[in-house]
Amino acid sequence: MDKYIGNNFHSLHYGDFKVLGYDTISGKRQRYIVKFSKTGTIKSAARYAIASGNVKDPYYPAILGVGCVGNVVVKGNNYIYQTWQNMLRRCYDPQRHNYSSYGGRGCRVSKRWLCFEYFLEDICTLPGYNLSNILSGKLVLDKDTLKLGNKIYSKETTQWLSVKENTEARNTITYSKKYDIFDAIGECIAHEVTLNQAVIITGYAKTTLHAHIYKNKWLGKGYRLLRV
């Protein structure tokens, strides 16, 4: 009786898995079919990898605790992978410089797009797709203009826009939002004001206010704007 088949093992980085049986399709010796407990991923693994715990699960959420690469090679897709990773970081990494404007406000990535493999499959179907312009940095992902108030990056709600179009759309949305203004001791001195009204109240330029909201920082005179 093979001591591997039917038994559970622990990988170094991807949780527990169970050996289901021999891999008879690969034609290689000492290979088994394993199934990971957390994700349900089924794959072929060598005996030495099973014994050492070096079996990898491509669908394990190893990136920020939510994302996985999937069954795809990152090499050759580096720029697209960086775009995908930055999207995740905006939404799930509190240390990210713009997290307060995304994850801090409830922005999330759809379950399908938490996997790079599926993100890579879908991006060519999005409005505005042009691979050469994407790779040259001329196009960026936008989740705000197809559906006003949207907070989800997904195949249904996202498109490619030029950098200029994205900036203009973001500014338009930002300037129409309502904010509460607080003073240095934390008292609300104005409720549900627009950015234009905040300019009059605080004496700061609109671009300065916008930048501080984006970075979630206090203004020099002690004012702070929070989105309602």
PDB file of C-alpha atoms in Angstrom:
ATOM      1  CA  MET A   1       0.000   0.000   0.000  1.00  0.00           C
ATOM      2  CA  ASP A   2       1.409   3.384  -1.035  1.00  0.00           C
ATOM      3  CA  LYS A   3       1.924   5.519   2.093  1.00  0.00           C
ATOM      4  CA  TYR A   4       1.092   8.727   0.189  1.00  0.00           C
ATOM      5  CA  ILE A   5      -2.290   7.914  -1.331  1.00  0.00           C
ATOM      6  CA  GLY A   6      -5.250   8.908   0.850  1.00  0.00           C
ATOM      7  CA  ASN A   7      -3.155  10.839   3.346  1.00  0.00           C
ATOM      8  CA  ASN A   8      -3.024  14.553   4.158  1.00  0.00           C
ATOM      9  CA  PHE A   9       0.128  16.643   3.946  1.00  0.00           C
ATOM     10  CA  HIS A  10       1.072  20.229   4.717  1.00  0.00           C
ATOM     11  CA  SER A  11       2.710  22.557   2.200  1.00  0.00           C
ATOM     12  CA  LEU A  12       5.161  25.220   3.296  1.00  0.00           C
ATOM     13  CA  HIS A  13       3.098  28.159   2.026  1.00  0.00           C
ATOM     14  CA  TYR A  14      -0.231  26.967   0.632  1.00  0.00           C
ATOM     15  CA  GLY A  15      -1.986  25.044   3.392  1.00  0.00           C
ATOM     16  CA  ASP A  16      -2.937  21.389   3.593  1.00  0.00           C
ATOM     17  CA  PHE A  17      -3.508  19.031   0.695  1.00  0.00           C
ATOM     18  CA  LYS A  18      -4.540  15.413   0.216  1.00  0.00           C
ATOM     19  CA  VAL A  19      -3.000  12.875  -2.128  1.00  0.00           C
ATOM     20  CA  LEU A  20      -5.838  11.385  -4.192  1.00  0.00           C
ATOM     21  CA  GLY A  21      -3.951   8.848  -6.273  1.00  0.00           C
ATOM     22  CA  TYR A  22      -1.325   8.271  -8.941  1.00  0.00           C
ATOM     23  CA  ASP A  23      -0.946  10.657 -11.875  1.00  0.00           C
ATOM     24  CA  THR A  24      -1.402   8.212 -14.739  1.00  0.00           C
ATOM     25  CA  ILE A  25      -1.783  10.891 -17.432  1.00  0.00           C
ATOM     26  CA  SER A  26       1.634  12.546 -17.219  1.00  0.00           C
ATOM     27  CA  GLY A  27       3.458   9.291 -17.848  1.00  0.00           C
ATOM     28  CA  LYS A  28       6.132  10.302 -15.365  1.00  0.00           C
ATOM     29  CA  ARG A  29       7.155   8.113 -12.457  1.00  0.00           C
ATOM     30  CA  GLN A  30       6.457   8.988  -8.832  1.00  0.00           C
ATOM     31  CA  ARG A  31       3.842  11.628  -9.556  1.00  0.00           C
ATOM     32  CA  TYR A  32       0.516  11.952  -7.771  1.00  0.00           C
ATOM     33  CA  ILE A  33      -2.747  13.884  -8.016  1.00  0.00           C
ATOM     34  CA  VAL A  34      -3.276  16.141  -4.981  1.00  0.00           C
ATOM     35  CA  LYS A  35      -6.126  18.371  -3.833  1.00  0.00           C
ATOM     36  CA  PHE A  36      -5.675  21.485  -1.691  1.00  0.00           C
ATOM     37  CA  SER A  37      -8.083  21.895   1.227  1.00  0.00           C
ATOM     38  CA  LYS A  38      -8.511  25.694   1.130  1.00  0.00           C
ATOM     39  CA  THR A  39      -9.074  26.261  -2.588  1.00  0.00           C
ATOM     40  CA  GLY A  40     -10.048  22.849  -3.915  1.00  0.00           C
ATOM     41  CA  THR A  41      -7.244  23.072  -6.488  1.00  0.00           C
ATOM     42  CA  ILE A  42      -6.365  19.708  -8.023  1.00  0.00           C
ATOM     43  CA  LYS A  43      -2.952  19.269  -9.624  1.00  0.00           C
ATOM     44  CA  SER A  44      -0.105  16.889 -10.275  1.00  0.00           C
ATOM     45  CA  ALA A  45       2.830  16.787  -7.868  1.00  0.00           C
ATOM     46  CA  ALA A  46       6.093  14.882  -7.603  1.00  0.00           C
ATOM     47  CA  ARG A  47       6.719  12.591  -4.651  1.00  0.00           C
ATOM     48  CA  TYR A  48       9.764  14.585  -3.478  1.00  0.00           C
ATOM     49  CA  ALA A  49       7.691  17.803  -3.524  1.00  0.00           C
ATOM     50  CA  ILE A  50       4.960  16.193  -1.443  1.00  0.00           C
ATOM     51  CA  ALA A  51       7.478  14.891   1.092  1.00  0.00           C
ATOM     52  CA  SER A  52       9.208  18.281   1.420  1.00  0.00           C
ATOM     53  CA  GLY A  53       6.022  20.390   1.426  1.00  0.00           C
ATOM     54  CA  ASN A  54       7.010  22.185  -1.771  1.00  0.00           C
ATOM     55  CA  VAL A  55       3.755  21.691  -3.639  1.00  0.00           C
ATOM     56  CA  LYS A  56       2.427  25.027  -4.895  1.00  0.00           C
ATOM     57  CA  ASP A  57      -1.225  26.040  -5.218  1.00  0.00           C
ATOM     58  CA  PRO A  58      -1.602  28.688  -7.966  1.00  0.00           C
ATOM     59  CA  TYR A  59      -5.020  29.656  -6.620  1.00  0.00           C
ATOM     60  CA  TYR A  60      -4.005  30.203  -3.012  1.00  0.00           C
ATOM     61  CA  PRO A  61      -4.650  33.864  -1.930  1.00  0.00           C
ATOM     62  CA  ALA A  62      -0.996  34.632  -1.254  1.00  0.00           C
ATOM     63  CA  ILE A  63      -1.109  38.249  -2.482  1.00  0.00           C
ATOM     64  CA  LEU A  64      -2.337  40.605   0.267  1.00  0.00           C
ATOM     65  CA  GLY A  65      -4.364  37.684   1.595  1.00  0.00           C
ATOM     66  CA  VAL A  66      -6.906  38.009  -1.245  1.00  0.00           C
ATOM     67  CA  GLY A  67      -5.219  37.606  -4.638  1.00  0.00           C
ATOM     68  CA  CYS A  68      -3.690  34.709  -6.542  1.00  0.00           C
ATOM     69  CA  VAL A  69      -1.786  34.399  -9.811  1.00  0.00           C
ATOM     70  CA  GLY A  70      -3.695  31.382 -11.113  1.00  0.00           C
ATOM     71  CA  ASN A  71      -2.565  29.016 -13.832  1.00  0.00           C
ATOM     72  CA  VAL A  72      -0.723  31.577 -15.931  1.00  0.00           C
ATOM     73  CA  VAL A  73       2.876  32.699 -16.361  1.00  0.00           C
ATOM     74  CA  VAL A  74       3.633  36.227 -15.145  1.00  0.00           C
ATOM     75  CA  LYS A  75       6.825  36.500 -17.196  1.00  0.00           C
ATOM     76  CA  GLY A  76       5.923  38.196 -20.467  1.00  0.00           C
ATOM     77  CA  ASN A  77       2.908  39.849 -18.825  1.00  0.00           C
ATOM     78  CA  ASN A  78       4.864  41.976 -16.369  1.00  0.00           C
ATOM     79  CA  TYR A  79       3.217  45.337 -17.088  1.00  0.00           C
ATOM     80  CA  ILE A  80      -0.295  43.883 -16.983  1.00  0.00           C
ATOM     81  CA  TYR A  81       0.598  42.046 -13.782  1.00  0.00           C
ATOM     82  CA  GLN A  82       1.812  45.318 -12.256  1.00  0.00           C
ATOM     83  CA  THR A  83      -1.480  46.969 -13.255  1.00  0.00           C
ATOM     84  CA  TRP A  84      -3.407  44.138 -11.606  1.00  0.00           C
ATOM     85  CA  GLN A  85      -1.251  44.209  -8.480  1.00  0.00           C
ATOM     86  CA  ASN A  86      -1.610  47.995  -8.128  1.00  0.00           C
ATOM     87  CA  MET A  87      -5.390  47.612  -8.371  1.00  0.00           C
ATOM     88  CA  LEU A  88      -5.300  45.124  -5.491  1.00  0.00           C
ATOM     89  CA  ARG A  89      -2.990  47.310  -3.436  1.00  0.00           C
ATOM     90  CA  ARG A  90      -5.264  50.350  -3.794  1.00  0.00           C
ATOM     91  CA  CYS A  91      -8.117  48.302  -2.374  1.00  0.00           C
ATOM     92  CA  TYR A  92      -6.465  45.982   0.159  1.00  0.00           C
ATOM     93  CA  ASP A  93      -3.131  47.415   1.293  1.00  0.00           C
ATOM     94  CA  PRO A  94      -3.515  49.979   4.127  1.00  0.00           C
ATOM     95  CA  GLN A  95       0.128  50.985   3.603  1.00  0.00           C
ATOM     96  CA  ARG A  96      -0.538  52.045   0.015  1.00  0.00           C
ATOM     97  CA  HIS A  97      -0.329  55.835  -0.405  1.00  0.00           C
ATOM     98  CA  ASN A  98      -3.807  56.089  -1.994  1.00  0.00           C
ATOM     99  CA  TYR A  99      -5.551  53.381   0.062  1.00  0.00           C
ATOM    100  CA  SER A 100      -7.688  55.965   1.872  1.00  0.00           C
ATOM    101  CA  SER A 101      -9.274  56.959  -1.456  1.00  0.00           C
ATOM    102  CA  TYR A 102      -9.985  53.370  -2.467  1.00  0.00           C
ATOM    103  CA  GLY A 103      -9.963  50.565   0.095  1.00  0.00           C
ATOM    104  CA  GLY A 104     -10.590  53.062   2.876  1.00  0.00           C
ATOM    105  CA  ARG A 105     -13.822  54.063   1.135  1.00  0.00           C
ATOM    106  CA  GLY A 106     -15.027  50.546   0.461  1.00  0.00           C
ATOM    107  CA  CYS A 107     -13.617  49.986  -3.032  1.00  0.00           C
ATOM    108  CA  ARG A 108     -13.087  46.310  -3.810  1.00  0.00           C
ATOM    109  CA  VAL A 109     -12.115  43.940  -6.628  1.00  0.00           C
ATOM    110  CA  SER A 110     -14.601  41.375  -7.944  1.00  0.00           C
ATOM    111  CA  LYS A 111     -14.030  37.765  -6.922  1.00  0.00           C
ATOM    112  CA  ARG A 112     -13.092  36.809 -10.478  1.00  0.00           C
ATOM    113  CA  TRP A 113     -10.493  39.565 -10.784  1.00  0.00           C
ATOM    114  CA  LEU A 114      -8.807  38.580  -7.539  1.00  0.00           C
ATOM    115  CA  CYS A 115      -7.174  35.975  -9.766  1.00  0.00           C
ATOM    116  CA  PHE A 116      -4.635  37.366 -12.267  1.00  0.00           C
ATOM    117  CA  GLU A 117      -5.378  34.557 -14.709  1.00  0.00           C
ATOM    118  CA  TYR A 118      -8.987  35.700 -15.135  1.00  0.00           C
ATOM    119  CA  PHE A 119      -8.072  39.397 -15.095  1.00  0.00           C
ATOM    120  CA  LEU A 120      -5.699  38.703 -17.985  1.00  0.00           C
ATOM    121  CA  GLU A 121      -8.484  36.915 -19.874  1.00  0.00           C
ATOM    122  CA  ASP A 122     -10.973  39.764 -19.411  1.00  0.00           C
ATOM    123  CA  ILE A 123      -9.026  42.969 -20.029  1.00  0.00           C
ATOM    124  CA  CYS A 124      -9.089  42.594 -23.824  1.00  0.00           C
ATOM    125  CA  THR A 125     -12.915  42.668 -23.698  1.00  0.00           C
ATOM    126  CA  LEU A 126     -13.085  46.001 -21.831  1.00  0.00           C
ATOM    127  CA  PRO A 127     -14.099  49.198 -23.661  1.00  0.00           C
ATOM    128  CA  GLY A 128     -11.110  51.181 -24.905  1.00  0.00           C
ATOM    129  CA  TYR A 129      -8.732  48.200 -24.975  1.00  0.00           C
ATOM    130  CA  ASN A 130      -5.556  48.780 -26.973  1.00  0.00           C
ATOM    131  CA  LEU A 131      -2.594  46.674 -25.894  1.00  0.00           C
ATOM    132  CA  SER A 132       0.146  48.895 -27.334  1.00  0.00           C
ATOM    133  CA  ASN A 133      -1.309  51.969 -25.611  1.00  0.00           C
ATOM    134  CA  ILE A 134      -1.662  50.049 -22.344  1.00  0.00           C
ATOM    135  CA  LEU A 135       1.954  48.849 -22.451  1.00  0.00           C
ATOM    136  CA  SER A 136       3.167  52.377 -23.234  1.00  0.00           C
ATOM    137  CA  GLY A 137       1.299  53.782 -20.213  1.00  0.00           C
ATOM    138  CA  LYS A 138      -1.215  55.771 -22.250  1.00  0.00           C
ATOM    139  CA  LEU A 139      -4.263  53.890 -20.908  1.00  0.00           C
ATOM    140  CA  VAL A 140      -5.318  53.173 -17.319  1.00  0.00           C
ATOM    141  CA  LEU A 141      -8.135  51.228 -15.695  1.00  0.00           C
ATOM    142  CA  ASP A 142     -11.190  53.280 -14.741  1.00  0.00           C
ATOM    143  CA  LYS A 143     -14.054  52.021 -12.585  1.00  0.00           C
ATOM    144  CA  ASP A 144     -15.954  55.293 -12.084  1.00  0.00           C
ATOM    145  CA  THR A 145     -17.380  56.441 -15.401  1.00  0.00           C
ATOM    146  CA  LEU A 146     -19.351  53.443 -16.676  1.00  0.00           C
ATOM    147  CA  LYS A 147     -21.409  53.363 -13.503  1.00  0.00           C
ATOM    148  CA  LEU A 148     -21.553  56.460 -11.305  1.00  0.00           C
ATOM    149  CA  GLY A 149     -20.756  55.705  -7.676  1.00  0.00           C
ATOM    150  CA  ASN A 150     -19.332  52.292  -8.508  1.00  0.00           C
ATOM    151  CA  LYS A 151     -16.845  50.853  -6.010  1.00  0.00           C
ATOM    152  CA  ILE A 152     -16.081  47.516  -7.661  1.00  0.00           C
ATOM    153  CA  TYR A 153     -13.357  46.728 -10.181  1.00  0.00           C
ATOM    154  CA  SER A 154     -14.909  44.093 -12.449  1.00  0.00           C
ATOM    155  CA  LYS A 155     -15.407  43.045 -16.046  1.00  0.00           C
ATOM    156  CA  GLU A 156     -18.822  44.710 -16.058  1.00  0.00           C
ATOM    157  CA  THR A 157     -17.877  48.034 -14.449  1.00  0.00           C
ATOM    158  CA  THR A 158     -14.375  48.843 -15.702  1.00  0.00           C
ATOM    159  CA  GLN A 159     -12.946  50.311 -18.903  1.00  0.00           C
ATOM    160  CA  TRP A 160      -9.672  51.630 -20.312  1.00  0.00           C
ATOM    161  CA  LEU A 161      -9.312  55.419 -20.463  1.00  0.00           C
ATOM    162  CA  SER A 162      -6.464  57.692 -21.418  1.00  0.00           C
ATOM    163  CA  VAL A 163      -4.568  59.215 -18.514  1.00  0.00           C
ATOM    164  CA  LYS A 164      -6.096  62.611 -19.315  1.00  0.00           C
ATOM    165  CA  GLU A 165      -9.663  61.230 -19.538  1.00  0.00           C
ATOM    166  CA  ASN A 166      -9.223  59.372 -16.262  1.00  0.00           C
ATOM    167  CA  THR A 167      -7.927  62.474 -14.477  1.00  0.00           C
ATOM    168  CA  GLU A 168     -10.765  64.621 -15.805  1.00  0.00           C
ATOM    169  CA  ALA A 169     -13.376  62.026 -14.839  1.00  0.00           C
ATOM    170  CA  ARG A 170     -11.914  61.649 -11.346  1.00  0.00           C
ATOM    171  CA  ASN A 171     -11.797  65.413 -10.829  1.00  0.00           C
ATOM    172  CA  THR A 172     -15.394  65.838 -12.023  1.00  0.00           C
ATOM    173  CA  ILE A 173     -16.602  63.179  -9.613  1.00  0.00           C
ATOM    174  CA  THR A 174     -14.483  64.559  -6.771  1.00  0.00           C
ATOM    175  CA  TYR A 175     -15.731  68.128  -7.226  1.00  0.00           C
ATOM    176  CA  SER A 176     -19.383  67.011  -7.100  1.00  0.00           C
ATOM    177  CA  LYS A 177     -18.998  65.053  -3.859  1.00  0.00           C
ATOM    178  CA  LYS A 178     -19.991  66.382  -0.456  1.00  0.00           C
ATOM    179  CA  TYR A 179     -17.613  66.777   2.484  1.00  0.00           C
ATOM    180  CA  ASP A 180     -17.600  67.603   6.170  1.00  0.00           C
ATOM    181  CA  ILE A 181     -14.929  70.055   7.317  1.00  0.00           C
ATOM    182  CA  PHE A 182     -13.334  69.624  10.728  1.00  0.00           C
ATOM    183  CA  ASP A 183     -11.077  71.984  12.637  1.00  0.00           C
ATOM    184  CA  ALA A 184      -7.870  71.150  14.492  1.00  0.00           C
ATOM    185  CA  ILE A 185      -9.706  69.991  17.650  1.00  0.00           C
ATOM    186  CA  GLY A 186     -12.023  67.712  15.701  1.00  0.00           C
ATOM    187  CA  GLU A 187     -15.184  69.829  15.648  1.00  0.00           C
ATOM    188  CA  CYS A 188     -17.281  69.834  12.468  1.00  0.00           C
ATOM    189  CA  ILE A 189     -17.450  73.422  11.228  1.00  0.00           C
ATOM    190  CA  ALA A 190     -19.272  72.711   7.931  1.00  0.00           C
ATOM    191  CA  HIS A 191     -21.482  69.809   6.879  1.00  0.00           C
ATOM    192  CA  GLU A 192     -22.064  68.416   3.373  1.00  0.00           C
ATOM    193  CA  VAL A 193     -20.263  71.107   1.416  1.00  0.00           C
ATOM    194  CA  THR A 194     -18.888  70.837  -2.111  1.00  0.00           C
ATOM    195  CA  LEU A 195     -15.236  71.326  -2.893  1.00  0.00           C
ATOM    196  CA  ASN A 196     -15.998  74.778  -4.256  1.00  0.00           C
ATOM    197  CA  GLN A 197     -17.661  75.734  -0.969  1.00  0.00           C
ATOM    198  CA  ALA A 198     -14.714  74.286   0.953  1.00  0.00           C
ATOM    199  CA  VAL A 199     -12.416  76.659  -0.959  1.00  0.00           C
ATOM    200  CA  ILE A 200     -14.332  79.637   0.437  1.00  0.00           C
ATOM    201  CA  ILE A 201     -14.466  78.267   3.993  1.00  0.00           C
ATOM    202  CA  THR A 202     -10.826  77.196   4.298  1.00  0.00           C
ATOM    203  CA  GLY A 203      -9.128  79.680   1.977  1.00  0.00           C
ATOM    204  CA  TYR A 204      -7.220  76.908   0.218  1.00  0.00           C
ATOM    205  CA  ALA A 205      -7.122  76.368  -3.547  1.00  0.00           C
ATOM    206  CA  LYS A 206      -9.251  73.598  -5.020  1.00  0.00           C
ATOM    207  CA  THR A 207      -6.202  71.661  -6.220  1.00  0.00           C
ATOM    208  CA  THR A 208      -4.668  71.822  -2.727  1.00  0.00           C
ATOM    209  CA  LEU A 209      -7.864  70.536  -1.111  1.00  0.00           C
ATOM    210  CA  HIS A 210      -8.142  67.781  -3.699  1.00  0.00           C
ATOM    211  CA  ALA A 211      -4.565  66.646  -3.055  1.00  0.00           C
ATOM    212  CA  HIS A 212      -5.053  66.534   0.719  1.00  0.00           C
ATOM    213  CA  ILE A 213      -8.309  64.608   0.420  1.00  0.00           C
ATOM    214  CA  TYR A 214      -6.574  62.105  -1.851  1.00  0.00           C
ATOM    215  CA  LYS A 215      -3.753  61.606   0.649  1.00  0.00           C
ATOM    216  CA  ASN A 216      -6.056  61.816   3.701  1.00  0.00           C
ATOM    217  CA  LYS A 217      -3.878  64.506   5.293  1.00  0.00           C
ATOM    218  CA  TRP A 218      -4.564  67.562   7.448  1.00  0.00           C
ATOM    219  CA  LEU A 219      -4.237  71.009   5.913  1.00  0.00           C
ATOM    220  CA  GLY A 220      -1.709  73.479   7.286  1.00  0.00           C
ATOM    221  CA  LYS A 221      -4.253  75.497   9.294  1.00  0.00           C
ATOM    222  CA  GLY A 222      -5.662  72.399  10.931  1.00  0.00           C
ATOM    223  CA  TYR A 223      -8.593  71.795   8.602  1.00  0.00           C
ATOM    224  CA  ARG A 224      -9.549  68.320   7.497  1.00  0.00           C
ATOM    225  CA  LEU A 225     -12.092  67.291   4.864  1.00  0.00           C
ATOM    226  CA  LEU A 226     -13.869  63.956   5.096  1.00  0.00           C
ATOM    227  CA  ARG A 227     -16.200  62.674   2.422  1.00  0.00           C
ATOM    228  CA  VAL A 228     -19.803  62.270   3.582  1.00  0.00           C
TER     229      VAL A 228
END
